[in-house]
Amino acid sequence: MNDGARLRIRRALTGDAGVLGELNAHVHQAHAAAMPDEYRPYDADAAAQYFADVVEEDCHPIWIAEVDNFPGAFLEAEVRSRPDNPFTTELRVLYVHQLAVAERARRLGVGRSLMRVAEDTAPKLGCTEVRLEHRDFNEGAHRFYEALGYRTYSVSMARRVRADPTAQ
């Protein structure tokens, strides 16, 4: 950590749902602004309820980073498994859903520290890899993850089509 700030990272608890919902705004609002047809407008209550529902699941770890005793960031992850089959090998990864860092906590090494916690925890959860995605408009995230040693392993593409109004 830079600037003499004190950092403490801990597992989130049910009582942290409101804080997680607030911190989520830092990442969600950027996505909603860039892709309003895919992301709902930010709703603090709905975000808090979502986190309350998943925060204490063993396979869904969430960590909060406190900078000088104030929540400044969080990382939400989930264990994802794929069984062995005729086409692919068995796979168990820790998938990072969200990494959100409040403006006041940026450039202090908080995001890097949260990713390190996820990477250190993954083997303890039986995972052999940490994976994540980011939207193509988020070049800063791409540079950040590359600097941490992450590489592109898949490319997703999309094309909009009109839904048939009679389809179910």
Short mmCIF file of C-alpha atoms in Angstrom, two decimals, residues 31-106:
data_model
loop_
_atom_site.label_atom_id
_atom_site.label_comp_id
_atom_site.label_asym_id
_atom_site.label_seq_id
_atom_site.Cartn_x
_atom_site.Cartn_y
_atom_site.Cartn_z
CA HIS A 31 -21.32 -0.54 -16.76
CA ALA A 32 -24.88 0.82 -16.79
CA ALA A 33 -23.70 4.03 -18.45
CA ALA A 34 -21.70 2.19 -21.12
CA MET A 35 -24.25 -0.57 -21.78
CA PRO A 36 -27.73 0.65 -20.71
CA ASP A 37 -29.46 -2.04 -22.77
CA GLU A 38 -27.78 -4.77 -20.70
CA TYR A 39 -27.29 -3.29 -17.23
CA ARG A 40 -30.09 -2.01 -15.00
CA PRO A 41 -29.77 1.41 -13.36
CA TYR A 42 -28.01 1.18 -10.02
CA ASP A 43 -30.33 0.30 -7.13
CA ALA A 44 -28.63 0.32 -3.72
CA ASP A 45 -31.41 -1.66 -2.01
CA ALA A 46 -31.47 -4.37 -4.70
CA ALA A 47 -27.67 -4.63 -4.61
CA ALA A 48 -27.69 -4.93 -0.81
CA GLN A 49 -30.35 -7.66 -0.98
CA TYR A 50 -28.32 -9.57 -3.57
CA PHE A 51 -25.23 -9.47 -1.36
CA ALA A 52 -27.24 -10.44 1.74
CA ASP A 53 -28.41 -13.55 -0.11
CA VAL A 54 -24.92 -14.77 -1.13
CA VAL A 55 -22.36 -13.22 1.21
CA GLU A 56 -21.90 -16.13 3.60
CA GLU A 57 -21.93 -18.99 1.10
CA ASP A 58 -18.64 -20.92 1.28
CA CYS A 59 -18.48 -21.23 -2.52
CA HIS A 60 -19.15 -17.50 -2.99
CA PRO A 61 -16.45 -15.61 -1.07
CA ILE A 62 -16.59 -11.84 -0.84
CA TRP A 63 -13.84 -9.77 0.71
CA ILE A 64 -13.96 -6.17 1.89
CA ALA A 65 -10.86 -3.99 1.92
CA GLU A 66 -10.86 -1.37 4.64
CA VAL A 67 -8.53 1.57 4.13
CA ASP A 68 -7.85 3.42 7.37
CA ASN A 69 -10.89 1.63 8.89
CA PHE A 70 -13.29 2.68 6.10
CA PRO A 71 -14.64 0.19 3.53
CA GLY A 72 -12.95 1.18 0.28
CA ALA A 73 -13.30 -1.84 -2.00
CA PHE A 74 -14.62 -5.36 -2.36
CA LEU A 75 -14.05 -8.44 -4.46
CA GLU A 76 -16.84 -10.94 -5.13
CA ALA A 77 -15.91 -14.41 -6.39
CA GLU A 78 -17.56 -17.78 -6.89
CA VAL A 79 -16.29 -21.33 -7.25
CA ARG A 80 -17.30 -22.74 -10.62
CA SER A 81 -16.92 -26.38 -11.56
CA ARG A 82 -17.18 -28.34 -14.77
CA PRO A 83 -17.20 -32.14 -14.69
CA ASP A 84 -14.96 -34.23 -16.90
CA ASN A 85 -16.74 -35.13 -20.15
CA PRO A 86 -15.85 -36.46 -23.62
CA PHE A 87 -14.98 -32.94 -24.83
CA THR A 88 -13.30 -31.13 -21.93
CA THR A 89 -11.39 -31.94 -18.79
CA GLU A 90 -12.68 -31.41 -15.28
CA LEU A 91 -12.27 -27.82 -14.16
CA ARG A 92 -12.65 -25.97 -10.87
CA VAL A 93 -11.91 -22.25 -10.89
CA LEU A 94 -12.44 -19.26 -8.67
CA TYR A 95 -14.34 -16.82 -10.87
CA VAL A 96 -14.09 -13.14 -9.97
CA HIS A 97 -17.49 -11.53 -10.54
CA GLN A 98 -16.69 -8.02 -9.35
CA LEU A 99 -13.80 -5.95 -8.14
CA ALA A 100 -14.94 -2.49 -7.08
CA VAL A 101 -12.64 0.16 -5.65
CA ALA A 102 -14.00 3.48 -4.43
CA GLU A 103 -12.32 6.57 -5.84
CA ARG A 104 -10.68 7.46 -2.50
CA ALA A 105 -9.07 4.00 -2.33
CA ARG A 106 -7.63 3.94 -5.86
#
